[in-house]
mmCIF file of N, CA and C in Angstrom:
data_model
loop_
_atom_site.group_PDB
_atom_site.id
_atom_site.type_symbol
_atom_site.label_atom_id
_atom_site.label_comp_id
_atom_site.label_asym_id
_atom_site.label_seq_id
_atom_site.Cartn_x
_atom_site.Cartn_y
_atom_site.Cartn_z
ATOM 1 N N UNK A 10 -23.942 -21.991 -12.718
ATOM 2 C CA UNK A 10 -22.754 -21.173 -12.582
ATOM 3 C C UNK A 10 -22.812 -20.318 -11.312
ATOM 4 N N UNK A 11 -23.801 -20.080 -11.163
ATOM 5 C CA UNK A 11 -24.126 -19.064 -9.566
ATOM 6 C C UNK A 11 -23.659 -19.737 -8.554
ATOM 7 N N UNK A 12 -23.702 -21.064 -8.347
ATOM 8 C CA UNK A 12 -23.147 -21.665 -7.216
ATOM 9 C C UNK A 12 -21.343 -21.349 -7.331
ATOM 10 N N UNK A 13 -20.874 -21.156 -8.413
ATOM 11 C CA UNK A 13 -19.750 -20.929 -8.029
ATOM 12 C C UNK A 13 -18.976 -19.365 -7.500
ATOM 13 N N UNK A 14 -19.902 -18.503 -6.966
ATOM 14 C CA UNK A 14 -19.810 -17.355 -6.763
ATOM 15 C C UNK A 14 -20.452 -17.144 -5.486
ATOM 16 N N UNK A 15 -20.964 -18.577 -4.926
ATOM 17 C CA UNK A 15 -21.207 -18.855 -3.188
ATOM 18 C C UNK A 15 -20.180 -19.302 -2.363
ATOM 19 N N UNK A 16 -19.558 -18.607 -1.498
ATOM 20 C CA UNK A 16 -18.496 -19.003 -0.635
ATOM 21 C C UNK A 16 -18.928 -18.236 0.941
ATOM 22 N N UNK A 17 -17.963 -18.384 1.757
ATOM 23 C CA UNK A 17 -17.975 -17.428 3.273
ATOM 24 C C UNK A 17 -18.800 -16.970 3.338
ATOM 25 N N UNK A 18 -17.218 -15.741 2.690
ATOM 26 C CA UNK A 18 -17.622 -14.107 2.763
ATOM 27 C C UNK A 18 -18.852 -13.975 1.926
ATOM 28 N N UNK A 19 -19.143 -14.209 1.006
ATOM 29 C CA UNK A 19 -20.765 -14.168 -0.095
ATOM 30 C C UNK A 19 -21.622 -14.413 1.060
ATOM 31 N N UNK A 20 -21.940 -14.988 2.007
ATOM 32 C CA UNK A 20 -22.770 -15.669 2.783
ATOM 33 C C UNK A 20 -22.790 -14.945 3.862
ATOM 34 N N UNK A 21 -21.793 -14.471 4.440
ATOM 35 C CA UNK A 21 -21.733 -13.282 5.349
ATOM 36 C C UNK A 21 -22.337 -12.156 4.943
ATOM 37 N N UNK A 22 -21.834 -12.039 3.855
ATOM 38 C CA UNK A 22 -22.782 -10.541 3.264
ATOM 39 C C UNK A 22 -24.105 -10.968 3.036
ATOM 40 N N UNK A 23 -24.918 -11.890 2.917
ATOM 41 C CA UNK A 23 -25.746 -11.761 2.164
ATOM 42 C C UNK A 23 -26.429 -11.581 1.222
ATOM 43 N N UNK A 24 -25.131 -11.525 0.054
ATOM 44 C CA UNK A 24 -25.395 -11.623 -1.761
ATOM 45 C C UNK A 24 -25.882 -12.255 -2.229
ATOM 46 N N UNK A 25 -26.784 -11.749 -3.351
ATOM 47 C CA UNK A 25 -27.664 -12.716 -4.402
ATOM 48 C C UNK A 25 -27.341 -11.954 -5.737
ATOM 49 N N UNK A 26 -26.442 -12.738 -6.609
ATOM 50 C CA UNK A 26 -26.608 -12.300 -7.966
ATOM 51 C C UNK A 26 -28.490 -11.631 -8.499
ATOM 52 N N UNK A 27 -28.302 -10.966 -9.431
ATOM 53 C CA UNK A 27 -29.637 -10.905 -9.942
ATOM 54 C C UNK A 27 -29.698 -10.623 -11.519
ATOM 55 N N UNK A 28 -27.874 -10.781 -12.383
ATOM 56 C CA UNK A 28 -28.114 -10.803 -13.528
ATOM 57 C C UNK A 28 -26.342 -10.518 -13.644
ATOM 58 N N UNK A 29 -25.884 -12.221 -14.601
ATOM 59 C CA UNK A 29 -24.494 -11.811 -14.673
ATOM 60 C C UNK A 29 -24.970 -12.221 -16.277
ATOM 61 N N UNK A 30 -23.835 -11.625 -17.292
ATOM 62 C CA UNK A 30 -23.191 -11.663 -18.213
ATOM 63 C C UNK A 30 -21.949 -11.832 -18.516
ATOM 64 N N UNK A 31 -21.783 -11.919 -20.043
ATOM 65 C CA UNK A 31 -19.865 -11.054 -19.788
ATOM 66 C C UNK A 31 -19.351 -9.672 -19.626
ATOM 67 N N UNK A 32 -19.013 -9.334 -18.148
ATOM 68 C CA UNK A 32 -18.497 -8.231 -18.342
ATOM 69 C C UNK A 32 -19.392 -7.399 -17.499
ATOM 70 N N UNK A 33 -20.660 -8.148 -17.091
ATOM 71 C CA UNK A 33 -21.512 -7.627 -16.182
ATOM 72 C C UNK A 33 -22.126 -8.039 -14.852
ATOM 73 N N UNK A 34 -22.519 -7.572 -14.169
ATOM 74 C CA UNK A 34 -23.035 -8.264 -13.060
ATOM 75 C C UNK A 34 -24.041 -7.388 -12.167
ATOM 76 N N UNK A 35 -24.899 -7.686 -11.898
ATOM 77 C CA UNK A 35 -25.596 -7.072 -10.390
ATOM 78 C C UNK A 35 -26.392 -7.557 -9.627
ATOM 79 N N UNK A 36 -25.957 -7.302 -8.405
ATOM 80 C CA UNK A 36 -25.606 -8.348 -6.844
ATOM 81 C C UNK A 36 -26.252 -7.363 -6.010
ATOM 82 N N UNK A 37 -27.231 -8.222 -5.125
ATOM 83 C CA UNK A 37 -27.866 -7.428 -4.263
ATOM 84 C C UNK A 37 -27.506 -7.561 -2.767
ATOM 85 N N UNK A 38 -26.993 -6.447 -1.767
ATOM 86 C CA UNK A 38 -26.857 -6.870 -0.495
ATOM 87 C C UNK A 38 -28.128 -6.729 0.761
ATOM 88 N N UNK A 39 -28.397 -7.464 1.251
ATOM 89 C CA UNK A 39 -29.330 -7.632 2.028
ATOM 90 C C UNK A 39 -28.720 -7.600 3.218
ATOM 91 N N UNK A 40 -28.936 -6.006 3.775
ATOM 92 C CA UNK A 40 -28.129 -6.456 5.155
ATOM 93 C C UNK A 40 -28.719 -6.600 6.372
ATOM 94 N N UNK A 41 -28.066 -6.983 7.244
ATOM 95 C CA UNK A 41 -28.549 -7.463 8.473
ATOM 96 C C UNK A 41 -27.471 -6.744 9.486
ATOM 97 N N UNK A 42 -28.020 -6.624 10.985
ATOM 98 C CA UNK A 42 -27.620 -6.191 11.772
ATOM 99 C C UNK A 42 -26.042 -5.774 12.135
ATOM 100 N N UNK A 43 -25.406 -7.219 11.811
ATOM 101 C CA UNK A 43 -23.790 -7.395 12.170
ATOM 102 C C UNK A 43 -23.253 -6.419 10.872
ATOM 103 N N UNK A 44 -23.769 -5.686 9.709
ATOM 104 C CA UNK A 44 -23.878 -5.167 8.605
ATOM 105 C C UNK A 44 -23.690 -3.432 8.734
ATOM 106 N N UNK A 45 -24.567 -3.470 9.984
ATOM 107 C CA UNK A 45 -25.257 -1.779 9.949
ATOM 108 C C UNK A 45 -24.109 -0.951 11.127
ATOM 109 N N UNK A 46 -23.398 -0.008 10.858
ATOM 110 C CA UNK A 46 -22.196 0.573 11.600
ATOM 111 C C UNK A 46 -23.201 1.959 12.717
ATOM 112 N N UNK A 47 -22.736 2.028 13.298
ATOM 113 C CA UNK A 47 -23.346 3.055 14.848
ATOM 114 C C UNK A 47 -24.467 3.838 14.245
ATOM 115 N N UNK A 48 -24.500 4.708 12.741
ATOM 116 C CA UNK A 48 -25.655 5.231 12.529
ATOM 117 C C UNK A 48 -26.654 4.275 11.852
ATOM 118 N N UNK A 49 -26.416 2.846 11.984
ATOM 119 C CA UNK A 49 -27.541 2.132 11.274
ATOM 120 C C UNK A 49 -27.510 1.908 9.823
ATOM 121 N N UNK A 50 -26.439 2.300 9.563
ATOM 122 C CA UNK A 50 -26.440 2.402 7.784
ATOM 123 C C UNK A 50 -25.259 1.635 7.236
ATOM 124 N N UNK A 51 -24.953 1.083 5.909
ATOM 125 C CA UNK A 51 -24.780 -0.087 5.701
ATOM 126 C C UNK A 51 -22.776 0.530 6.228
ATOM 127 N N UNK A 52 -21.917 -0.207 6.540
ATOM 128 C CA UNK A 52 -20.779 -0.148 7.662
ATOM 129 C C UNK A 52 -19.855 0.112 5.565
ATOM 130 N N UNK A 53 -18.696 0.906 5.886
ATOM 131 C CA UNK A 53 -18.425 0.925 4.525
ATOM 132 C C UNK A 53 -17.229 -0.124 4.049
ATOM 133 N N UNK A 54 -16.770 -0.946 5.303
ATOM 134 C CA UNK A 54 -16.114 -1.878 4.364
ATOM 135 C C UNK A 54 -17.116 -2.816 4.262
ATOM 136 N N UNK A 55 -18.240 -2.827 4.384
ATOM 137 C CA UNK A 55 -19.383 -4.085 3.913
ATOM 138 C C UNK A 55 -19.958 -3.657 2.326
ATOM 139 N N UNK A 56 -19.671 -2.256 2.379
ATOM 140 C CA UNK A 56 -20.306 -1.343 1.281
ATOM 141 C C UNK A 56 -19.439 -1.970 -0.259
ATOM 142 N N UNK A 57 -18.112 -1.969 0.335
ATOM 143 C CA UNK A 57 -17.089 -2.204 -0.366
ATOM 144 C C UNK A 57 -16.649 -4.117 -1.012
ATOM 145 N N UNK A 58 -16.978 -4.173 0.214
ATOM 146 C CA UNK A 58 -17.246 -6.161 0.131
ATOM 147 C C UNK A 58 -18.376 -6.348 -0.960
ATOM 148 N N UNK A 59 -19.282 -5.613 -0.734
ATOM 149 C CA UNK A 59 -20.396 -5.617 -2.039
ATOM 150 C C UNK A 59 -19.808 -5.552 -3.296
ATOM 151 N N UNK A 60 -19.380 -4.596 -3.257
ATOM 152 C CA UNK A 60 -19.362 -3.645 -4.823
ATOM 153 C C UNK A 60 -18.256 -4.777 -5.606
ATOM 154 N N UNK A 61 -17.132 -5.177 -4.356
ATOM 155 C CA UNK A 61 -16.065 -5.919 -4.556
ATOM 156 C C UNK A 61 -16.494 -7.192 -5.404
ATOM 157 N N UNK A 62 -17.664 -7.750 -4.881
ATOM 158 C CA UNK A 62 -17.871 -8.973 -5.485
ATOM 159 C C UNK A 62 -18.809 -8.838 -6.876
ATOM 160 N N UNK A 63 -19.275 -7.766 -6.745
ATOM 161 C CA UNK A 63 -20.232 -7.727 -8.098
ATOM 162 C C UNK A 63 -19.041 -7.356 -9.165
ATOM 163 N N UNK A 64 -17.857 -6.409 -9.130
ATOM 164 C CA UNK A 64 -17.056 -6.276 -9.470
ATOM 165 C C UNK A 64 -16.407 -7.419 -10.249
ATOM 166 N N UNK A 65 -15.914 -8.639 -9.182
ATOM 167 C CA UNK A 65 -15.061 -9.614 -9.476
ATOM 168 C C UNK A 65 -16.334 -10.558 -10.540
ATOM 169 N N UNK A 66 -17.477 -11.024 -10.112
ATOM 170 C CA UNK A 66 -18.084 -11.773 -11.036
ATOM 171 C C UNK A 66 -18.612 -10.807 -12.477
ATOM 172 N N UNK A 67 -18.353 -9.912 -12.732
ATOM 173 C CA UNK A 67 -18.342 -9.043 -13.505
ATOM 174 C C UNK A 67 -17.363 -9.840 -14.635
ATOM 175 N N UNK A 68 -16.191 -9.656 -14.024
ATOM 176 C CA UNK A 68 -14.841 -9.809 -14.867
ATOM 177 C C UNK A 68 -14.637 -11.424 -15.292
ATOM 178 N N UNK A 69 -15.381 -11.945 -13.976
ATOM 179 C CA UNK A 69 -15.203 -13.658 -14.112
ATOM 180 C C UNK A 69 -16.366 -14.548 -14.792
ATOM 181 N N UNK A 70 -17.312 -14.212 -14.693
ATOM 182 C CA UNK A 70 -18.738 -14.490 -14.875
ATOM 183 C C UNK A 70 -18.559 -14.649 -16.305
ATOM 184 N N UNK A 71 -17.927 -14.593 -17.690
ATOM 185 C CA UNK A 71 -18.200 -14.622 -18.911
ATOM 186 C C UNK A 71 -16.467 -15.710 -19.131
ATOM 187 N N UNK A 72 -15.731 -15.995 -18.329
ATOM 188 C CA UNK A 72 -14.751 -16.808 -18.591
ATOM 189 C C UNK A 72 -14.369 -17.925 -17.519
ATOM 190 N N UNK A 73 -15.618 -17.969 -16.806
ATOM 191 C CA UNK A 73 -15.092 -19.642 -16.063
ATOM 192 C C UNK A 73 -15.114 -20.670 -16.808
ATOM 193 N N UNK A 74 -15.080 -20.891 -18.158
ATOM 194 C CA UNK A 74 -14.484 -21.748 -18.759
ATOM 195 C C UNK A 74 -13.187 -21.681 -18.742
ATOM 196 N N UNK A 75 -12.328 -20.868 -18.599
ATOM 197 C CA UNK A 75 -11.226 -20.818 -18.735
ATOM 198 C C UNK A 75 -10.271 -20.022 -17.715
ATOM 199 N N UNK A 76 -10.660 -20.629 -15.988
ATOM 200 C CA UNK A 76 -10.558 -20.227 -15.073
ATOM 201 C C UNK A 76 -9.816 -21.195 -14.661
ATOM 202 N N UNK A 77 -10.106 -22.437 -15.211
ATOM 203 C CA UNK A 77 -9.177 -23.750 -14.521
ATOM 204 C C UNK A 77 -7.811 -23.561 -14.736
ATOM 205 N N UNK A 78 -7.241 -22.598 -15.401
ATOM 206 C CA UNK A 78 -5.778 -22.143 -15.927
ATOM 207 C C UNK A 78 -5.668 -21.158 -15.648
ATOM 208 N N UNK A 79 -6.002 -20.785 -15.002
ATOM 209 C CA UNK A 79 -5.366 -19.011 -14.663
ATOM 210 C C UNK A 79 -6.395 -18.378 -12.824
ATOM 211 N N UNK A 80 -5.837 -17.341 -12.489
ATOM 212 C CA UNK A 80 -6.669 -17.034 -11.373
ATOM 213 C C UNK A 80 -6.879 -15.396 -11.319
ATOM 214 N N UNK A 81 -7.755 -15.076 -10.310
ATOM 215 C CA UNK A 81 -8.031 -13.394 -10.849
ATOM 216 C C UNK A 81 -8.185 -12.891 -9.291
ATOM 217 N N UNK A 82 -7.534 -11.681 -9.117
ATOM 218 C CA UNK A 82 -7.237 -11.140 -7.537
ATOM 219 C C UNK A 82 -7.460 -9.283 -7.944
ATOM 220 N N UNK A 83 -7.880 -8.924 -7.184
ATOM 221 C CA UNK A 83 -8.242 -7.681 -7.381
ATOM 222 C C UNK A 83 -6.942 -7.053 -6.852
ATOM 223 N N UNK A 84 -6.045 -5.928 -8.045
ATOM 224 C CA UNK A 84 -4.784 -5.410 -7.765
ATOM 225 C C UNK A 84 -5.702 -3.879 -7.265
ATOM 226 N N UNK A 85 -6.037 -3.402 -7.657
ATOM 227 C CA UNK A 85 -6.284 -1.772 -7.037
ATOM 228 C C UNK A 85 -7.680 -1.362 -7.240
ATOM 229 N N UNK A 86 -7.880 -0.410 -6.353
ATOM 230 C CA UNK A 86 -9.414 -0.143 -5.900
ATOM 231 C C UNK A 86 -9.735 0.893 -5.430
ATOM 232 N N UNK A 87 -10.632 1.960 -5.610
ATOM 233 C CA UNK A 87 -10.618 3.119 -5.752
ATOM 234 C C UNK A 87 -12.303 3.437 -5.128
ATOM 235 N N UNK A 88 -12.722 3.585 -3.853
ATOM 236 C CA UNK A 88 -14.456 3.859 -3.377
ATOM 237 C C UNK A 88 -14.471 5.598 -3.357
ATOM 238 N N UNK A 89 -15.490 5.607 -3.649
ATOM 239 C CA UNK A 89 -16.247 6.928 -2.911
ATOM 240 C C UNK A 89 -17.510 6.800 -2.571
ATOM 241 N N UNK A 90 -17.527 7.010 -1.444
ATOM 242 C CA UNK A 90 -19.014 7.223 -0.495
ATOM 243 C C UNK A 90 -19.643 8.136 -0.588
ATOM 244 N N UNK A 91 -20.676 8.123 -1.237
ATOM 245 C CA UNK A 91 -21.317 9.479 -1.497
ATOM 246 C C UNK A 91 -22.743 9.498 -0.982
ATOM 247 N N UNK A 92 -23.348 8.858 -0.211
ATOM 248 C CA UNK A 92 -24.384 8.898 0.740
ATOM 249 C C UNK A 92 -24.443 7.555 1.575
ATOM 250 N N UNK A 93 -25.229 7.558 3.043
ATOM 251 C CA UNK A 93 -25.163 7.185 3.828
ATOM 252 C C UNK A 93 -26.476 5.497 3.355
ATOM 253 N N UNK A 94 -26.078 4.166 3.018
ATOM 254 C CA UNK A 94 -26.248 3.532 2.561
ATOM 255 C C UNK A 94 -27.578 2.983 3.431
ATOM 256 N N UNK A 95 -29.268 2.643 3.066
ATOM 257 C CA UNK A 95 -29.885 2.224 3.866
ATOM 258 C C UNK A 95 -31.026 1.212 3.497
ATOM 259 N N UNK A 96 -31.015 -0.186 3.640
ATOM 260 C CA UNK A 96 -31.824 -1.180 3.392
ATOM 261 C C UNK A 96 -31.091 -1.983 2.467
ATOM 262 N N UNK A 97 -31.599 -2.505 1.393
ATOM 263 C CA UNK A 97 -31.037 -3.325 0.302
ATOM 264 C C UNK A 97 -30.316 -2.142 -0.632
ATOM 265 N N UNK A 98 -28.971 -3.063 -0.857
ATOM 266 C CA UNK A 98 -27.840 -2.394 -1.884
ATOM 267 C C UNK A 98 -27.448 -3.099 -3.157
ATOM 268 N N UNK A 99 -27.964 -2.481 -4.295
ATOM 269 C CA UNK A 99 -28.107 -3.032 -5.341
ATOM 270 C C UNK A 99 -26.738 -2.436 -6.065
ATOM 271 N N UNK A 100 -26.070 -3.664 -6.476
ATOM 272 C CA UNK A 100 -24.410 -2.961 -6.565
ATOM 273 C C UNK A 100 -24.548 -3.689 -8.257
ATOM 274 N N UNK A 101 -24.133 -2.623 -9.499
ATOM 275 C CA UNK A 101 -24.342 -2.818 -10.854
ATOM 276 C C UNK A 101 -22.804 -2.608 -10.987
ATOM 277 N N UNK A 102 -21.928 -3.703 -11.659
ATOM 278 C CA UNK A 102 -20.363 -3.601 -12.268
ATOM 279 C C UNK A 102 -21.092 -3.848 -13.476
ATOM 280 N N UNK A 103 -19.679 -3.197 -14.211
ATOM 281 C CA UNK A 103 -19.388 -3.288 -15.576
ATOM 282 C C UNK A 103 -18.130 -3.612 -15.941
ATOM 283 N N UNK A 104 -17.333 -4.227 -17.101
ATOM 284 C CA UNK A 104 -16.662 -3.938 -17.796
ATOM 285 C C UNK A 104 -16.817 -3.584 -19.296
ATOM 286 N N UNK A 105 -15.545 -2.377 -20.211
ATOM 287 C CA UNK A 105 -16.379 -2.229 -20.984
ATOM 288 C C UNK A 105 -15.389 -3.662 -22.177
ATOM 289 N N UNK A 106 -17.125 -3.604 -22.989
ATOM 290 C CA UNK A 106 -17.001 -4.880 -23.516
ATOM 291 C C UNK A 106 -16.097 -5.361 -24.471
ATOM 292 N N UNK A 107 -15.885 -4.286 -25.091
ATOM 293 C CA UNK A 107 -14.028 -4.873 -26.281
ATOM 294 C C UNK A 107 -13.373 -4.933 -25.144
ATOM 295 N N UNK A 108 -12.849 -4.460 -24.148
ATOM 296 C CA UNK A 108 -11.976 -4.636 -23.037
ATOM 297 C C UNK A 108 -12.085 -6.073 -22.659
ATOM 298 N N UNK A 109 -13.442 -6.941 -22.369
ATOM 299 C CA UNK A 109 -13.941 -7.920 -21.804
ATOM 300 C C UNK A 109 -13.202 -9.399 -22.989
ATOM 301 N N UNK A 110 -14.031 -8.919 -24.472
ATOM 302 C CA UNK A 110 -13.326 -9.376 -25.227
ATOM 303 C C UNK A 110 -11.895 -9.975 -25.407
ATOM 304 N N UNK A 111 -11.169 -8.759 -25.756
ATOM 305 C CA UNK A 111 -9.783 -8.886 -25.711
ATOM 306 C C UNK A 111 -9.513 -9.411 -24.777
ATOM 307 N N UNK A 112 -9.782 -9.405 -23.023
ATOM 308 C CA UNK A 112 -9.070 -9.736 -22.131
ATOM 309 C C UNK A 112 -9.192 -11.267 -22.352
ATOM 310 N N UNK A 113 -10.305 -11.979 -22.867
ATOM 311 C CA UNK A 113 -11.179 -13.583 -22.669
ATOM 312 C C UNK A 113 -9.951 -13.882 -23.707
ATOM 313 N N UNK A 114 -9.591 -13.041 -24.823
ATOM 314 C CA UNK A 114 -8.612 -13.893 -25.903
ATOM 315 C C UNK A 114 -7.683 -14.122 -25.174
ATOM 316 N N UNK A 115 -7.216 -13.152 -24.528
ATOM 317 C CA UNK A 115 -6.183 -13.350 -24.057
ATOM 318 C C UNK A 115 -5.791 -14.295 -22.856
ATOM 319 N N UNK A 116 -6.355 -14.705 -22.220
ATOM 320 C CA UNK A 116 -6.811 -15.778 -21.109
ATOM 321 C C UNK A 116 -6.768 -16.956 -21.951
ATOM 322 N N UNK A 117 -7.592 -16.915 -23.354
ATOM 323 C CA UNK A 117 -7.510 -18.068 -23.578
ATOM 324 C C UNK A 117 -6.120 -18.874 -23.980
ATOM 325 N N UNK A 118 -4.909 -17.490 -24.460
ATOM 326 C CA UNK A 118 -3.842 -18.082 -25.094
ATOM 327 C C UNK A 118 -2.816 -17.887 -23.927
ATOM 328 N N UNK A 119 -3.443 -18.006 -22.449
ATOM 329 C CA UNK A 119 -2.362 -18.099 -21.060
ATOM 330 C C UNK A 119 -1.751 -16.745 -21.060
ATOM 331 N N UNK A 120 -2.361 -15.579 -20.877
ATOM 332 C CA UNK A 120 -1.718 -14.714 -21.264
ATOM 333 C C UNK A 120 -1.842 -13.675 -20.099
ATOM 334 N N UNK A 121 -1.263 -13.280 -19.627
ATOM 335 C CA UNK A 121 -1.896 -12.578 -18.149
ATOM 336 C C UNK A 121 -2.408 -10.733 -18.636
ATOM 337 N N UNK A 122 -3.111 -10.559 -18.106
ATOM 338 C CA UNK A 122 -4.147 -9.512 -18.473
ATOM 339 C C UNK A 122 -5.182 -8.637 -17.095
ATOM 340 N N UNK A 123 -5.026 -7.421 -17.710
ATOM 341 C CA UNK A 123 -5.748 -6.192 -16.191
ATOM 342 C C UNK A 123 -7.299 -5.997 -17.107
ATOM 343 N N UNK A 124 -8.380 -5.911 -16.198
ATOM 344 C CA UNK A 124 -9.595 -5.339 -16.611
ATOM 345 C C UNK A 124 -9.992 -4.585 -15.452
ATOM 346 N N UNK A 125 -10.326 -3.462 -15.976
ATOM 347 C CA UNK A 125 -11.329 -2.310 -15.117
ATOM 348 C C UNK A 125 -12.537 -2.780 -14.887
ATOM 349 N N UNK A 126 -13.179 -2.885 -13.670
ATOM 350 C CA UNK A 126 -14.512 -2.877 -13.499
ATOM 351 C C UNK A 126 -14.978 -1.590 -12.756
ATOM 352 N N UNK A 127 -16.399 -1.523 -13.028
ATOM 353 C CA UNK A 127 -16.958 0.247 -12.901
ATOM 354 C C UNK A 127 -18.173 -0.367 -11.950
ATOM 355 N N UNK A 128 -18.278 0.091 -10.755
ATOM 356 C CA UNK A 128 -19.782 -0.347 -10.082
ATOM 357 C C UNK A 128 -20.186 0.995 -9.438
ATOM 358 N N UNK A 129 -21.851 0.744 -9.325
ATOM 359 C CA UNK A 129 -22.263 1.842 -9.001
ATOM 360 C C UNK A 129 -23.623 0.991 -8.279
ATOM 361 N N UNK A 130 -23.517 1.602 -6.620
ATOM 362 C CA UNK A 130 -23.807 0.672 -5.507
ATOM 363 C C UNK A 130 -25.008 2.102 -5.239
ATOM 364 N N UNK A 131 -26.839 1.865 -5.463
ATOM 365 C CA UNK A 131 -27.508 2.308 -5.087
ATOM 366 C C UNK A 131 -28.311 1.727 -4.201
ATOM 367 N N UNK A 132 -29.198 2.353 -3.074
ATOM 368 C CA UNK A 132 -29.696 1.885 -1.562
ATOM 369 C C UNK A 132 -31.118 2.056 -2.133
ATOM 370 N N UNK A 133 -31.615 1.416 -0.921
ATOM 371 C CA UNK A 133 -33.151 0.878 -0.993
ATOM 372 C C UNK A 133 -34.287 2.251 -1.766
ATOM 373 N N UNK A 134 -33.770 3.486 -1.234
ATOM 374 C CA UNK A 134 -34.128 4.556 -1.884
ATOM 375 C C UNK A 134 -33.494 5.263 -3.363
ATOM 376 N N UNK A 135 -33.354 4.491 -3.785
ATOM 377 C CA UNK A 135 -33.075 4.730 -5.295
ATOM 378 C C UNK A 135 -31.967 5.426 -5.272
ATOM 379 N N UNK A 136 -30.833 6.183 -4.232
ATOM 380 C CA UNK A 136 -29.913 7.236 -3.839
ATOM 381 C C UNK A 136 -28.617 6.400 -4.516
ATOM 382 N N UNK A 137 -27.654 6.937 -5.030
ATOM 383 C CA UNK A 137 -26.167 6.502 -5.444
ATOM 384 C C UNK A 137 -25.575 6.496 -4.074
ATOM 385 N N UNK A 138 -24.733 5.899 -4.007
ATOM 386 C CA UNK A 138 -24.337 5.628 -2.222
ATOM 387 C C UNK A 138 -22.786 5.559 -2.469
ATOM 388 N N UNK A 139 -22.234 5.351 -3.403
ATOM 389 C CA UNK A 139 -20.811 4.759 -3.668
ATOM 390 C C UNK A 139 -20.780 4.475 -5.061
ATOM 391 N N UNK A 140 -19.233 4.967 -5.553
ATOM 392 C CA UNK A 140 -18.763 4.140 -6.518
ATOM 393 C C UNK A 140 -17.612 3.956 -6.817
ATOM 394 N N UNK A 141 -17.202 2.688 -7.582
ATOM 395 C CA UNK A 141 -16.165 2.098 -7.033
ATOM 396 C C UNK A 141 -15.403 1.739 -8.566
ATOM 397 N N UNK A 142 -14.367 1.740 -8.483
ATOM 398 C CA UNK A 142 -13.335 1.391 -9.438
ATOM 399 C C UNK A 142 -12.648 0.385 -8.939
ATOM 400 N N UNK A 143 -12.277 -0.495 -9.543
ATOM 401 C CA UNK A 143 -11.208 -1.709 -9.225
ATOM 402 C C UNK A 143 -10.817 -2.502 -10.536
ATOM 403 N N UNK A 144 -9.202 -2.663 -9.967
ATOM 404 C CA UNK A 144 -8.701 -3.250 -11.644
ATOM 405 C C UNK A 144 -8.263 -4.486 -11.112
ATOM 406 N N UNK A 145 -8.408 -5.539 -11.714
ATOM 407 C CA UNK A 145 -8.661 -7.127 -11.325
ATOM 408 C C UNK A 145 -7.360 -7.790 -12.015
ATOM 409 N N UNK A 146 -6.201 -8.009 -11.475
ATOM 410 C CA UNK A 146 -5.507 -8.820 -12.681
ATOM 411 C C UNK A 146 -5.610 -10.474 -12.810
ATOM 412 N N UNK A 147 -5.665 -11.284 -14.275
ATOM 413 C CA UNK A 147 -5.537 -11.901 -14.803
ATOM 414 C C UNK A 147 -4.768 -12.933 -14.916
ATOM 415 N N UNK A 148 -3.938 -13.665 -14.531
ATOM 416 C CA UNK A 148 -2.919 -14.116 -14.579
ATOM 417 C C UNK A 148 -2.987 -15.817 -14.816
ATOM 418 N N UNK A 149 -1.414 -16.741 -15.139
ATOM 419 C CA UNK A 149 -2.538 -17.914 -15.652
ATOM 420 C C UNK A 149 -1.774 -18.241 -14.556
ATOM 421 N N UNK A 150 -2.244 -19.539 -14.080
ATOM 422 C CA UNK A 150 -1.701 -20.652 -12.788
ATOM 423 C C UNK A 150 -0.318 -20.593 -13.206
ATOM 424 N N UNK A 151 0.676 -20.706 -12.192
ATOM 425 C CA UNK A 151 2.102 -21.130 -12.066
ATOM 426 C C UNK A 151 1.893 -22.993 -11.791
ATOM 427 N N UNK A 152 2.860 -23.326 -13.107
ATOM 428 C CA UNK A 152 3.223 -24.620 -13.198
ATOM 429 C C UNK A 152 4.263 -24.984 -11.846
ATOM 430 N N UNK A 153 3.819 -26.184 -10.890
ATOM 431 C CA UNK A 153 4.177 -26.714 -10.241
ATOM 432 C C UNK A 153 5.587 -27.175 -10.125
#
């Protein structure tokens, strides 16, 4: 299933899952140079590209069975930067889990549906660096 959460942008960043569930996820960024903004520290829309994807396999990671019918796009998103990000960024989403639940029923009966995901993006020094809110909507494929 991890291969399906390898694309580009994943590859640009330098993400490695390190533990998905339903409803959970945490993704490590390994950054590299093209990564690090004038003070050397991780650039914050890369900060955000992180959190973004641990976020999305969060929400997706417990229903790609039932992804071939429907698609999921992140509607709104909410960061705060709260220290200056440095080395590896270990980015932990959540959703909470009756939320996760209900939303999977509802997917399953084509039903379009919002889930909150909660991440909380700490740096190589154990420091909170960011955290991020984003609500992901649900929706099933439009018939051709």
């Amino acid at each position: 299933m991890l291969e399906t959460f390898d694309f580009p942008w994943v590859r640009f960043l330098g993400m490695h899952i390190t533990h998905i569930a339903d409803g959970t996820c945490t993704a490590v960024l390994d950054p590299q140079d093209v990564h690090l903004n004038h003070n050397e520290t991780v650039n914050g829309p890369v900060l955000f590209g992180a959190a973004e994807y641990a976020a999305g396999a969060a929400v997706t990671g417990g229903m790609m069975d039932l992804l071939h019918n429907a698609y999921v796009v992140a509607k709104t998103a909410q960061i705060d930067f709260l220290a200056p990000a440095r080395g590896p960024v270990t980015c932990a989403a959540t959703v909470d889990a009756e939320a996760f639940t209900q939303a999977r029923s509802k997917v399953e009966q084509q039903q379009p549906v919002e889930l909150t995901a909660h991440v909380t993006a700490t740096d190589s020094q154990g420091r909170q660096v960011a955290t991020v809110r984003l609500i992901f909507a649900v929706r099933p494929k439009r018939q051709a």
